[in-house]
Each structure stands twice: as structure tokens, then as C-alpha cells.
CSV table of C-alpha atoms in Angstrom, one decimal:
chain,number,residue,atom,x,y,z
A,8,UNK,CA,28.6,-12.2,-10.6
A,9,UNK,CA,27.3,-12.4,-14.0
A,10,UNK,CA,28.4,-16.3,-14.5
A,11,UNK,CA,27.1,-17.4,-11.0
A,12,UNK,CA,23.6,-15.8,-11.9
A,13,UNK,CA,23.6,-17.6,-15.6
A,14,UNK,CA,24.7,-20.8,-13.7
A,15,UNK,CA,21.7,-20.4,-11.5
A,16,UNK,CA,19.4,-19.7,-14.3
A,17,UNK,CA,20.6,-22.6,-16.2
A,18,UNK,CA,20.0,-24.8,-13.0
A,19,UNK,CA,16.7,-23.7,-12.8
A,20,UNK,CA,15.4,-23.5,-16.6
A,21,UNK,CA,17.2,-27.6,-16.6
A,22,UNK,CA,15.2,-28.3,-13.5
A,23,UNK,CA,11.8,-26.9,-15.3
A,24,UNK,CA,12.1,-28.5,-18.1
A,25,UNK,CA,12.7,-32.4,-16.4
A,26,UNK,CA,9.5,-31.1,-14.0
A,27,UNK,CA,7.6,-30.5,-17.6
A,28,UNK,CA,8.5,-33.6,-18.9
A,29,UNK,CA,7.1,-35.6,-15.4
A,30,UNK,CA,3.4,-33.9,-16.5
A,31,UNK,CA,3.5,-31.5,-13.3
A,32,UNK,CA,3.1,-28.0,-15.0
A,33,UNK,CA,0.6,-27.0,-17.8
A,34,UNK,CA,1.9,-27.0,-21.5
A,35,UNK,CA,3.7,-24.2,-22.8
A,36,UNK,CA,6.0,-22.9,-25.5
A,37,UNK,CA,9.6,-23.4,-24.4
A,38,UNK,CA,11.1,-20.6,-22.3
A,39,UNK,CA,14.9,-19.4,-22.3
A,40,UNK,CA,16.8,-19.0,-19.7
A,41,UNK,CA,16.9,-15.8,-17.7
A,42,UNK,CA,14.3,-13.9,-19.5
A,43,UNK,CA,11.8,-16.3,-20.1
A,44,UNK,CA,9.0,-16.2,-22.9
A,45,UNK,CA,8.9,-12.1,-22.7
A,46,UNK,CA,10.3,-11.8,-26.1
A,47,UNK,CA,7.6,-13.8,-27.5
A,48,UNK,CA,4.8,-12.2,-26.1
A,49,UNK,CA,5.8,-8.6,-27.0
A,50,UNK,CA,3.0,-5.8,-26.9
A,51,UNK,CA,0.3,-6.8,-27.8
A,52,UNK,CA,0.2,-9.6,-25.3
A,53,UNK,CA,-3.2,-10.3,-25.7
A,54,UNK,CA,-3.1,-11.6,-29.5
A,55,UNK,CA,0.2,-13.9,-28.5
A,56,UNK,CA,-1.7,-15.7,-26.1
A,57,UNK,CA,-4.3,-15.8,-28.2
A,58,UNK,CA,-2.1,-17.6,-30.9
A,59,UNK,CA,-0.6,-19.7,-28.0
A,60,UNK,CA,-4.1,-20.9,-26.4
A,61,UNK,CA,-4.9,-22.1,-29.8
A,62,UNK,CA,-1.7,-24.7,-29.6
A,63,UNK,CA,-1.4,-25.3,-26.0
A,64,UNK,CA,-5.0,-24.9,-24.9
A,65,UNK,CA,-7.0,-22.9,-23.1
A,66,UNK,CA,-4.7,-23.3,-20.1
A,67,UNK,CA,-0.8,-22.8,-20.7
A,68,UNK,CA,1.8,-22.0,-18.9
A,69,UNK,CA,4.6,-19.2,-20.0
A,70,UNK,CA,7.1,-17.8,-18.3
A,71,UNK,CA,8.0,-14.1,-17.8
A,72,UNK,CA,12.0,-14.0,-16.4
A,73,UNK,CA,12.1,-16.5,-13.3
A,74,UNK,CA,8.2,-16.1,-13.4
A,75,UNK,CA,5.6,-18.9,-14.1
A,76,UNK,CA,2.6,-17.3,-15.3
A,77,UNK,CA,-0.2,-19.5,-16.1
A,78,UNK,CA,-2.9,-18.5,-18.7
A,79,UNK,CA,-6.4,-19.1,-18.8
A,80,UNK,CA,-8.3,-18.5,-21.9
A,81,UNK,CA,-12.0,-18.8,-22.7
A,82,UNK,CA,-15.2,-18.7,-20.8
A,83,UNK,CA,-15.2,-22.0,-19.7
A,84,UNK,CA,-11.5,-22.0,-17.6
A,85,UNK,CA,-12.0,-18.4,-16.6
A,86,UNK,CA,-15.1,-19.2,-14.9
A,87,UNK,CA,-14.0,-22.7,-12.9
A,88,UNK,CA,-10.7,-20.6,-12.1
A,89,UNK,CA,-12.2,-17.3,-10.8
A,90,UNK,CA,-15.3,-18.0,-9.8
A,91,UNK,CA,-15.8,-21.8,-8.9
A,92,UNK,CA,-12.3,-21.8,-7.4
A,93,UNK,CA,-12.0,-18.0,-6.4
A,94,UNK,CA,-10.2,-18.7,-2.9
A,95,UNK,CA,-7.2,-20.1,-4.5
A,96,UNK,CA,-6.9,-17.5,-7.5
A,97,UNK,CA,-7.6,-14.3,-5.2
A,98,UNK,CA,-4.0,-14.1,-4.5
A,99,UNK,CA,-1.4,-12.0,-6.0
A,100,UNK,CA,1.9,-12.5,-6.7
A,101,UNK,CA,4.7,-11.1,-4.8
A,102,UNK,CA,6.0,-8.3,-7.2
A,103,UNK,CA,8.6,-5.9,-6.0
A,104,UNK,CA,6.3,-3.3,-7.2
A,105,UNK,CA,3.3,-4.2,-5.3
A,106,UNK,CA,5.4,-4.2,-1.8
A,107,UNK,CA,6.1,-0.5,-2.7
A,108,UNK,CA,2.5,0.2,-3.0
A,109,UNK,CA,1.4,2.4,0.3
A,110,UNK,CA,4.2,0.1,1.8
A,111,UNK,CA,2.9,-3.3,1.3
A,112,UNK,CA,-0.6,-2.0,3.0
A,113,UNK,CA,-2.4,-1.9,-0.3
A,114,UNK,CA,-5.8,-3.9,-0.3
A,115,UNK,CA,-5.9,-4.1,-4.1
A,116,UNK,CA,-2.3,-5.5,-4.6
A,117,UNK,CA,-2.1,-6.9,-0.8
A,118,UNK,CA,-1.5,-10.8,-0.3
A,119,UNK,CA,-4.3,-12.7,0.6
A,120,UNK,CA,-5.4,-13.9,4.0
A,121,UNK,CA,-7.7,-13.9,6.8
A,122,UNK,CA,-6.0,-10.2,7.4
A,123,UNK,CA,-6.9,-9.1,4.0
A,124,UNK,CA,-10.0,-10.4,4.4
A,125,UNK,CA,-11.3,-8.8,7.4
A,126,UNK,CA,-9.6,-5.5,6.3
A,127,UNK,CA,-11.5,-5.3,3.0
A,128,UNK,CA,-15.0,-6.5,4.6
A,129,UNK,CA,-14.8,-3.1,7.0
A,130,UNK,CA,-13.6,-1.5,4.5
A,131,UNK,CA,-16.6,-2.1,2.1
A,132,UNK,CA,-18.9,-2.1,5.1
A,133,UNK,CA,-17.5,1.6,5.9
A,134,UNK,CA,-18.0,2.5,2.2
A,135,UNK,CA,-21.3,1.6,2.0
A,136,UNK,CA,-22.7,3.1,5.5
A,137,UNK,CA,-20.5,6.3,4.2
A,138,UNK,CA,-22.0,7.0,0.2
A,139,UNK,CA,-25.6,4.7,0.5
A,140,UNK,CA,-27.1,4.2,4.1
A,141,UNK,CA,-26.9,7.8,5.3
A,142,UNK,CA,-29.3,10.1,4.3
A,143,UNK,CA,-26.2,13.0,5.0
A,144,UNK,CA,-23.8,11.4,3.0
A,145,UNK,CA,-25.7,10.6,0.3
A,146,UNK,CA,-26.7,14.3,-0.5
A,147,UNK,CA,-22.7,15.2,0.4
A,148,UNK,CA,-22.1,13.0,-2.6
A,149,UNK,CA,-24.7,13.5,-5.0
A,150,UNK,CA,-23.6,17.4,-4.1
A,151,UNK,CA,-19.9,16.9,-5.5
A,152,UNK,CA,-21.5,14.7,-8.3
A,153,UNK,CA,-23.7,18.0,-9.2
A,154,UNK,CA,-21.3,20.7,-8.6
A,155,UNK,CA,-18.6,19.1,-11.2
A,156,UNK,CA,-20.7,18.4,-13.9
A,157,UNK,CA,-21.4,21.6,-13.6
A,158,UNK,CA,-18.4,23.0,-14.3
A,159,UNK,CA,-17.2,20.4,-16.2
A,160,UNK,CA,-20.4,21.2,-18.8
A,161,UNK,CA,-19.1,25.1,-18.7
A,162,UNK,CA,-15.2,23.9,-19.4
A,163,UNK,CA,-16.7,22.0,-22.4
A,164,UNK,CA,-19.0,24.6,-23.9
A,165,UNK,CA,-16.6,27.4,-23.0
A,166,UNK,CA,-13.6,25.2,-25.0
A,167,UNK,CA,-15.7,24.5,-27.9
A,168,UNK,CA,-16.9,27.8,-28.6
A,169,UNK,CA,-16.8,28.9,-32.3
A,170,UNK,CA,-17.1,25.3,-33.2
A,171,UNK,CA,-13.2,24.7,-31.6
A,172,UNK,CA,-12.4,21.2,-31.4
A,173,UNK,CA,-11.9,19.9,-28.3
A,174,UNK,CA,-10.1,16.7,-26.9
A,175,UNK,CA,-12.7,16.2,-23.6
A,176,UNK,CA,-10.3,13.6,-22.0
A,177,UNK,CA,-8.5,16.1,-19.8
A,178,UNK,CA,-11.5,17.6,-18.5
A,179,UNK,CA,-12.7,14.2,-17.4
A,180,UNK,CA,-10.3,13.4,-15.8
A,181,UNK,CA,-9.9,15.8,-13.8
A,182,UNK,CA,-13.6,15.8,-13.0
A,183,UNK,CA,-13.9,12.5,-11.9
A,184,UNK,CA,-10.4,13.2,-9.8
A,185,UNK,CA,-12.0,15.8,-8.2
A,186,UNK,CA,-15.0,14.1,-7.1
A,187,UNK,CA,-13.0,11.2,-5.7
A,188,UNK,CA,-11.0,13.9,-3.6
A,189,UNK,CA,-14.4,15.3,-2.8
A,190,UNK,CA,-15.4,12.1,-1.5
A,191,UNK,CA,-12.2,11.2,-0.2
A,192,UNK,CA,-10.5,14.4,1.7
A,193,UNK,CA,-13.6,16.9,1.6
A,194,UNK,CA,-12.1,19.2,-0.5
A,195,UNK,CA,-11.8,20.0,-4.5
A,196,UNK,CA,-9.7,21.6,-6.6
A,197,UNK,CA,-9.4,23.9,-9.6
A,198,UNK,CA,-8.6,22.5,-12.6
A,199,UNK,CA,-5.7,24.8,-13.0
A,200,UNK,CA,-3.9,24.0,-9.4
A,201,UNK,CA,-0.7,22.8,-9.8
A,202,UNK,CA,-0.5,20.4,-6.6
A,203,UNK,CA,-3.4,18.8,-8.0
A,204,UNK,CA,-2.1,18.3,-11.7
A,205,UNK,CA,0.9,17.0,-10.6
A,206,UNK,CA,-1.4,14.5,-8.5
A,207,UNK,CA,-2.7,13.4,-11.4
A,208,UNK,CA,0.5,13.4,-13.6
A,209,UNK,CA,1.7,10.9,-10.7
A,210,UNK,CA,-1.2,8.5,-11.0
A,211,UNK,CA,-1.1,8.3,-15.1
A,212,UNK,CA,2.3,7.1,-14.4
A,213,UNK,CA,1.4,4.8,-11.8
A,214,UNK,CA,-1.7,3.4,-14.3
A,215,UNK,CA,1.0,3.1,-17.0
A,216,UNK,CA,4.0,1.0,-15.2
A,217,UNK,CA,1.4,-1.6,-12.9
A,218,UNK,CA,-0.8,-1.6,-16.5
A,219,UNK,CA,2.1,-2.7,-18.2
A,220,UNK,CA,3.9,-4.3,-15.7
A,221,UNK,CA,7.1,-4.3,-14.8
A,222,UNK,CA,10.3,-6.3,-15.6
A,223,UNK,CA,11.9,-5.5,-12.3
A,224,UNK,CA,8.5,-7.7,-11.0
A,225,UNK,CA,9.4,-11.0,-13.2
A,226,UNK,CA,13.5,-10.1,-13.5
A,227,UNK,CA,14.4,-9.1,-10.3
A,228,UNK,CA,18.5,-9.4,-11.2
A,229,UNK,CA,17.4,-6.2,-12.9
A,230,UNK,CA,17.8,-4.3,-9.6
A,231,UNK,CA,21.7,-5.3,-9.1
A,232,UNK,CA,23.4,-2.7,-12.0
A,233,UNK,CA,22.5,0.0,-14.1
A,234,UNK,CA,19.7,-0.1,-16.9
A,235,UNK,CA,16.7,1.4,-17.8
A,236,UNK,CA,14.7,-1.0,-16.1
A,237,UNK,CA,16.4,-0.1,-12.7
A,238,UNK,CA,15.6,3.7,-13.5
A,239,UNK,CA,12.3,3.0,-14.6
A,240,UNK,CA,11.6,1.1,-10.7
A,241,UNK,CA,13.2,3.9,-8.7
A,242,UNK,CA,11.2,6.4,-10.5
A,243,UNK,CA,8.0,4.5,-9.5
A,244,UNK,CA,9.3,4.2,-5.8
A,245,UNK,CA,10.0,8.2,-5.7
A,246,UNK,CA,6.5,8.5,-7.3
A,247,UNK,CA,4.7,6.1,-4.8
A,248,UNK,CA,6.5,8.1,-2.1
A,249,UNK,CA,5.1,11.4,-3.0
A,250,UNK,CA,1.8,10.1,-3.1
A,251,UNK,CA,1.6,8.4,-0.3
A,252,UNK,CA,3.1,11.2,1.7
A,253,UNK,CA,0.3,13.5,0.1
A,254,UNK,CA,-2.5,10.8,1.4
A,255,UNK,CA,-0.6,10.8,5.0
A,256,UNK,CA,-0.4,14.6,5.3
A,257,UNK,CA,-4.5,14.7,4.9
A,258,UNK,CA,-4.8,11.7,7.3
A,259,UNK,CA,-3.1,13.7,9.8
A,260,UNK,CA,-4.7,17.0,9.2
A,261,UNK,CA,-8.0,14.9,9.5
A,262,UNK,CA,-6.8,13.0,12.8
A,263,UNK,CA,-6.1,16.6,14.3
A,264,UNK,CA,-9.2,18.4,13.1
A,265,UNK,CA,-12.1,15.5,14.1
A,266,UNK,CA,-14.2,16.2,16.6
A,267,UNK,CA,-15.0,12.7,19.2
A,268,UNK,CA,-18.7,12.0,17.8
A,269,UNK,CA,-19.0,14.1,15.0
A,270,UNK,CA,-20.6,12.7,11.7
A,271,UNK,CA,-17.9,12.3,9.3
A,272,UNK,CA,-17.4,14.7,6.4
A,273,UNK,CA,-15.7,12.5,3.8
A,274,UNK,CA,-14.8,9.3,3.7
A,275,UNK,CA,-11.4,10.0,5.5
A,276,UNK,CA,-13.5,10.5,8.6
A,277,UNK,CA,-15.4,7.7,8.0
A,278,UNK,CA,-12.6,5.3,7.8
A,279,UNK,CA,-10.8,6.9,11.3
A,280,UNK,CA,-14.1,6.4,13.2
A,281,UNK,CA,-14.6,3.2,11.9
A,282,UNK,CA,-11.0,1.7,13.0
A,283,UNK,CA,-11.5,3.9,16.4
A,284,UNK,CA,-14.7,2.1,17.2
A,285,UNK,CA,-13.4,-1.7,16.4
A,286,UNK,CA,-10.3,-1.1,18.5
A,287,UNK,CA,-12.0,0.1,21.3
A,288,UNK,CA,-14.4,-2.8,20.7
A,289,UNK,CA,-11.8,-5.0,19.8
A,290,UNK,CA,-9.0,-3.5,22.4
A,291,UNK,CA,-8.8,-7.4,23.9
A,292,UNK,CA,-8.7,-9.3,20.9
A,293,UNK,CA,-5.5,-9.6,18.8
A,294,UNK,CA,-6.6,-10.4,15.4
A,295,UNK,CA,-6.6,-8.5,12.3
A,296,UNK,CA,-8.7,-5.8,12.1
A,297,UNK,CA,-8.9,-2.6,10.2
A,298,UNK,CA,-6.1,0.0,12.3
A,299,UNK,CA,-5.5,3.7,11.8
A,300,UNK,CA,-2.3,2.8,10.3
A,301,UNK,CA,-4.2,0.8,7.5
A,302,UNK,CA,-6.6,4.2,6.9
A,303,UNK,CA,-4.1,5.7,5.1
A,304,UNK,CA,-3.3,3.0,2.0
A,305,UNK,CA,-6.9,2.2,2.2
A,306,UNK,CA,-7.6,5.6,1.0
A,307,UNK,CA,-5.1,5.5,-1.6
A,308,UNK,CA,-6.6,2.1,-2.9
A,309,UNK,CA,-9.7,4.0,-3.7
């Protein structure tokens, strides 16, 4: 199995390199077969690309296992890419990873199309009728705002008493968490709870493994025998699972408890009558649209 994968490889990295030569790919340093350029940009990825942009140019192409990943460096590119040319950069890749995320129903790591498109646009529009337009709302959300720093400004003075020093980083966390489930579910939590710790534990971990990215993403061969690289991906699966089940359970419990025109208490609420009203509106028209079963990882985006 090993061979006929190498074999492959070789194929491919042979096949790169006469496309290279024909002019049809940006320059780049030379990349190795099966992994790629990853060696070479080690972690401070940043400062190699900075050192590569400055003999390629400030567009070069590397690659990251079977990956081509094309980088844009300076004002200049960066602006014509992303915001001259914005349709045809707004995509993202498909990563292994970012099908796990709320089960491919992600709007942040979603694939781009008219779908995505119409989902995010009442998304947004229910965001901003939810925390700006209504007077309600508004004052529901400055309230959480209020009531946190509140405590927060207690924890802090209570922690530093005596002239203790104190790392604040914790506390702030949990703060802002707590005012996003506030916002989100309607409810907060002390900073002790342990179903809410381990919530956060879950999304450091998450922040850490997209932040870095993963090698499962760029090698996906990785998934076919043991290594840490496997472990690493099933562990962010399980974890992606257990929150996502967490966001489900209050989706439910919010499905059973609305009441049919009620104003909306979070933005859980908001988002359920939102996709109620456009299928009733929309009940004859099949395009995309924003669906109950798209609440759910909408929520989770946020």
C-alpha cells in the first residue's frame, strides 16, 4: 500500500513540476514529494514566507502535502486578491476538518455558493434586527453586557486583594463566553460550573487545531494507519461532537418551549422564527434558504 501511494505521489509531484515549467502555476521553492514544502515552513510560518516572498515575490506558490497553497504577500496583492477579486477568493478549501464542523453546515468554514450566500445574508439580517433594531433586544443585551462586567470587576478586585497577582485571562474568558451564551441560549453560567468549563476547554482546543491547522487537512494518507496525526483528528471529531450535541440539545429545548408569536429571548429564538417565517413564505420555492436544520451550526458559528 505504502509503494502504490509513493508511486502516486511521484506521479503527481513529476506532473507538477512539467506544469511549472509550462509557466501555469506561480513560482515557488521546490516541494518534495508526499509532504510537500511543510518542513520548510515550520512554526513560525509567518517569517518563512516572509523570507520566501522576498525570492519568489509577493505571490508564490508552496505546497503543504498534496496541497497547493498560494501566497499573497503585501498590500498591494492582498488588496486585488481579496477585495478587487473577493468572489473568487471567498472560497475555502475542502479540509477534512472543516466537513466535521457542525457537519459540513458551518457558514464560517462552509463552501461557497448561492446557498452560502443567501444563508449568511438572513443570517446577518436576523443578527442585526435581534442585538440593533429592537428597542427589547437591545436593553436584553446591553443587560448581559452590564451584569458581567459586574462580576467580572468583583472576580478581579476580589483576586487581587492584598496586592495578589493575578493572570486576568481566565476571567475574560469566561466573561465574554458567558455573554455570548447570554446572547445566544438566554442563560449564563457561573464561573465555577463544570459543564460550562468543559465548554470552554472544548473550544481552546478547537481554536488551537483549525489555528494551526491540520496535517490530516493537507495529508490526508494520514487517516489510513496509526500516528499521532490520526489521534490528534479523531480527538477533534469527538470534540466537535460534543459540542455540537450541546448546541442541538438547547435548539430543541428552545423548539419545545417557544411560544407561536412571542418576541424572541435570545438569539436562538431569533434564528427559529426567522427560518419559520421564510419557509412559510417560501413553502413553494425550492431554493436555498436559511432551514431549521441550518439554526443549529449557525449558532455554533457565532
Amino acid at each position: 500500500l505504502l509503494s502504490v501511494l509513493a508511486a502516486v505521489h511521484v506521479a503527481q509531484w513529476l506532473l507538477r513540476q512539467r506544469r511549472r515549467q509550462l509557466g501555469s502555476t506561480p513560482p515557488g521553492p521546490f516541494a518534495w514529494p508526499l509532504i510537500g514544502n511543510a518542513a520548510a515552513v515550520g512554526q513560525a510560518s509567518h517569517l518563512s514566507f516572509a523570507r520566501l516572498a522576498r525570492r519568489y515575490g509577493d505571490v508564490f506558490q508552496i505546497r503543504l502535502g498534496s496541497c497547493p497553497i498560494v501566497v499573497l504577500n503585501g498590500e498591494r496583492a492582498i488588496h486585488q486578491a481579496l477585495v478587487q477579486q473577493g468572489s473568487a477568493f471567498a472560497d475555502r478549501p475542502p479540509f477534512a476538518s472543516f466537513r466535521v464542523i457542525s457537519g459540513g453546515r458551518s457558514m464560517a468554514f462552509g463552501h461557497y455558493s448561492e446557498h452560502w450566500k443567501v444563508q449568511r445574508r438572513a443570517a446577518h439580517s436576523t443578527m442585526r434586527n435581534f442585538s440593533t433594531r429592537q428597542l427589547r433586544s437591545r436593553q436584553v443585551l446591553e443587560g448581559h453586557v452590564l451584569s458581567e462586567a459586574r462580576e467580572l470587576v468583583a472576580l478581579l478586585v476580589r483576586g487581587s486583594a492584598d496586592g495578589a497577582f493575578l493572570d486576568p485571562r481566565p476571567l475574560t474568558v469566561v466573561a465574554v463566553a458567558n455573554v455570548m451564551s447570554a446572547v445566544c441560549f438566554g442563560c449564563r453560567y457561573s464561573h465555577d460550573d463544570p459543564e460550562f468549563r468543559e465548554l470552554l476547554s472544548h473550544n481552546e482546543e478547537f481554536g488551537r487545531t483549525v489555528g494551526a491547522g491540520s496535517l490530516v487537512d493537507v495529508m490526508p494518507w494520514l487517516q489510513y494507519f496509526p500516528n499521532p496525526m490520526r489521534t490528534a483528528f479523531r480527538e477533534f471529531e469527538q470534540l466537535n461532537r460534543n459540542f455540537s450535541n450541546f448546541v442541538l440539545d438547547k435548539f430543541l429545548r428552545h423548539c419545545e418551549s417557544l411560544r407561536p408569536g412571542a418576541a424572541p429571548r435570545d438569539m436562538m429564538d431569533a434564528f427559529i422564527l426567522s427560518a419559520e417565517k421564510k419557509a412559510a413564505r417560501d413553502s413553494d420555492d425550492g431554493g436555498a434558504r436559511l432551514d431549521l436544520e441550518n439554526v443549529p451550526a449557525t449558532v455554533t458559528d457565532i
